[in-house]
Amino acid sequence: PDARKFERPACLWDPKTVMERCAAYSELQLVVEEASGLISGDVSGLSDPFVKVSLNGEDVCRTRHVPQTLKPRWERSFQICVRQPTSILSLKVMDQDLGTSKSR
C-alpha cells in the first residue's frame, strides 16, 4: 500500500497567527483605576507597582509604574480586541524593580 495516501494535508494557515487575521469577536474596555493593600516589593518597605494585562496568555498592555507606593493610582483605560468568546483575561500587579536597591 502507498503510505502517502494517509498523510495529513498541509495546513493552509499558521495556527498561531490565524486568529490575528480574523475579525474581532468583541472589544473590551478595561479601566485600571487603583490598588490598595499591596505587599512591599522593595527594601524601602514600598513598591513601584504596575499592572500587566494578558489575554489568553499573551501580554496585551500594561500601565506605567507608580514609584514608591503601596496605594497606586493609574486611572488608565485600554481597548482590548477579543477574538475568541472563551478568552481568558489576566491582570497581574507587579513591582517594577523587584529586589533591586537604588541609591538616591
Short mmCIF file of C-alpha atoms in Angstrom, two decimals:
data_model
loop_
_atom_site.label_atom_id
_atom_site.label_comp_id
_atom_site.label_asym_id
_atom_site.label_seq_id
_atom_site.Cartn_x
_atom_site.Cartn_y
_atom_site.Cartn_z
CA PRO A 1 0.00 0.00 0.00
CA ASP A 2 1.04 3.58 -0.70
CA ALA A 3 1.90 5.32 2.64
CA ARG A 4 1.36 8.78 1.13
CA LYS A 5 -2.37 8.05 0.91
CA PHE A 6 -2.68 8.53 4.66
CA GLU A 7 -0.65 11.73 5.04
CA ARG A 8 -2.36 14.72 6.63
CA PRO A 9 -2.88 17.66 4.29
CA ALA A 10 -0.69 20.70 4.88
CA CYS A 11 -2.20 23.46 6.99
CA LEU A 12 -3.18 26.49 4.91
CA TRP A 13 -2.73 28.96 7.79
CA ASP A 14 -0.27 29.29 10.61
CA PRO A 15 -2.40 28.28 13.62
CA LYS A 16 -0.52 30.73 15.87
CA THR A 17 -1.41 33.77 13.76
CA VAL A 18 -4.72 32.84 12.15
CA MET A 19 -6.72 34.50 14.94
CA GLU A 20 -4.91 37.79 14.30
CA ARG A 21 -6.42 37.91 10.83
CA CYS A 22 -9.96 37.08 11.95
CA ALA A 23 -12.46 39.77 12.80
CA ALA A 24 -12.84 40.58 16.48
CA TYR A 25 -15.48 38.70 18.42
CA SER A 26 -15.83 41.66 20.75
CA GLU A 27 -13.99 44.69 22.06
CA LEU A 28 -13.41 45.05 25.78
CA GLN A 29 -12.92 48.36 27.53
CA LEU A 30 -10.79 47.80 30.62
CA VAL A 31 -10.33 50.55 33.20
CA VAL A 32 -7.49 50.15 35.71
CA GLU A 33 -8.05 52.75 38.41
CA GLU A 34 -6.13 51.96 41.58
CA ALA A 35 -4.90 49.33 44.03
CA SER A 36 -4.57 49.17 47.79
CA GLY A 37 -3.20 46.76 50.36
CA LEU A 38 -0.23 45.78 48.22
CA ILE A 39 2.73 43.94 49.72
CA SER A 40 6.09 45.68 49.72
CA GLY A 41 8.47 44.57 46.99
CA ASP A 42 11.45 46.77 47.88
CA VAL A 43 13.79 47.03 50.87
CA SER A 44 12.35 50.51 51.45
CA GLY A 45 9.05 48.96 52.53
CA LEU A 46 7.32 50.30 49.40
CA SER A 47 6.91 49.14 45.80
CA ASP A 48 6.90 50.56 42.28
CA PRO A 49 3.73 48.81 41.11
CA PHE A 50 2.35 48.44 37.61
CA VAL A 51 -0.36 46.24 36.10
CA LYS A 52 0.37 43.78 33.28
CA VAL A 53 -2.68 42.65 31.28
CA SER A 54 -2.68 39.37 29.36
CA LEU A 55 -5.26 37.82 27.08
CA ASN A 56 -5.01 34.07 26.52
CA GLY A 57 -1.50 34.09 27.97
CA GLU A 58 -0.16 36.87 25.72
CA ASP A 59 0.70 40.31 27.12
CA VAL A 60 -1.57 42.92 25.52
CA CYS A 61 -0.93 46.08 27.58
CA ARG A 62 0.42 47.46 30.82
CA THR A 63 0.13 50.55 32.96
CA ARG A 64 3.02 52.84 33.85
CA HIS A 65 4.73 52.08 37.15
CA VAL A 66 3.98 54.36 40.10
CA PRO A 67 7.13 54.86 42.17
CA GLN A 68 7.41 54.28 45.92
CA THR A 69 3.83 53.46 46.95
CA LEU A 70 1.55 50.68 48.17
CA LYS A 71 -1.58 52.57 47.03
CA PRO A 72 -1.03 53.36 43.32
CA ARG A 73 -3.50 55.26 41.12
CA TRP A 74 -3.24 54.55 37.41
CA GLU A 75 -6.59 55.82 36.07
CA ARG A 76 -5.89 54.19 32.72
CA SER A 77 -8.30 52.86 30.10
CA PHE A 78 -7.50 50.20 27.49
CA GLN A 79 -9.40 48.90 24.46
CA ILE A 80 -8.72 45.19 24.02
CA CYS A 81 -9.72 43.25 20.92
CA VAL A 82 -11.17 39.86 21.93
CA ARG A 83 -11.09 37.31 19.11
CA GLN A 84 -12.49 34.26 20.92
CA PRO A 85 -15.61 34.06 23.10
CA THR A 86 -13.80 31.81 25.61
CA SER A 87 -10.79 34.13 26.05
CA ILE A 88 -9.16 34.46 29.46
CA LEU A 89 -8.16 37.91 30.70
CA SER A 90 -5.46 38.08 33.37
CA LEU A 91 -4.27 41.10 35.37
CA LYS A 92 -1.10 40.98 37.45
CA VAL A 93 0.15 43.71 39.76
CA MET A 94 3.95 43.62 39.69
CA ASP A 95 6.89 45.60 41.10
CA GLN A 96 8.97 47.48 38.51
CA ASP A 97 12.32 46.83 40.16
CA LEU A 98 11.63 43.84 42.38
CA GLY A 99 14.61 43.08 44.56
CA THR A 100 16.96 45.79 43.34
CA SER A 101 18.35 48.51 45.54
CA LYS A 102 18.67 52.10 44.38
CA SER A 103 20.74 54.80 45.93
CA ARG A 104 19.24 58.30 45.91
#
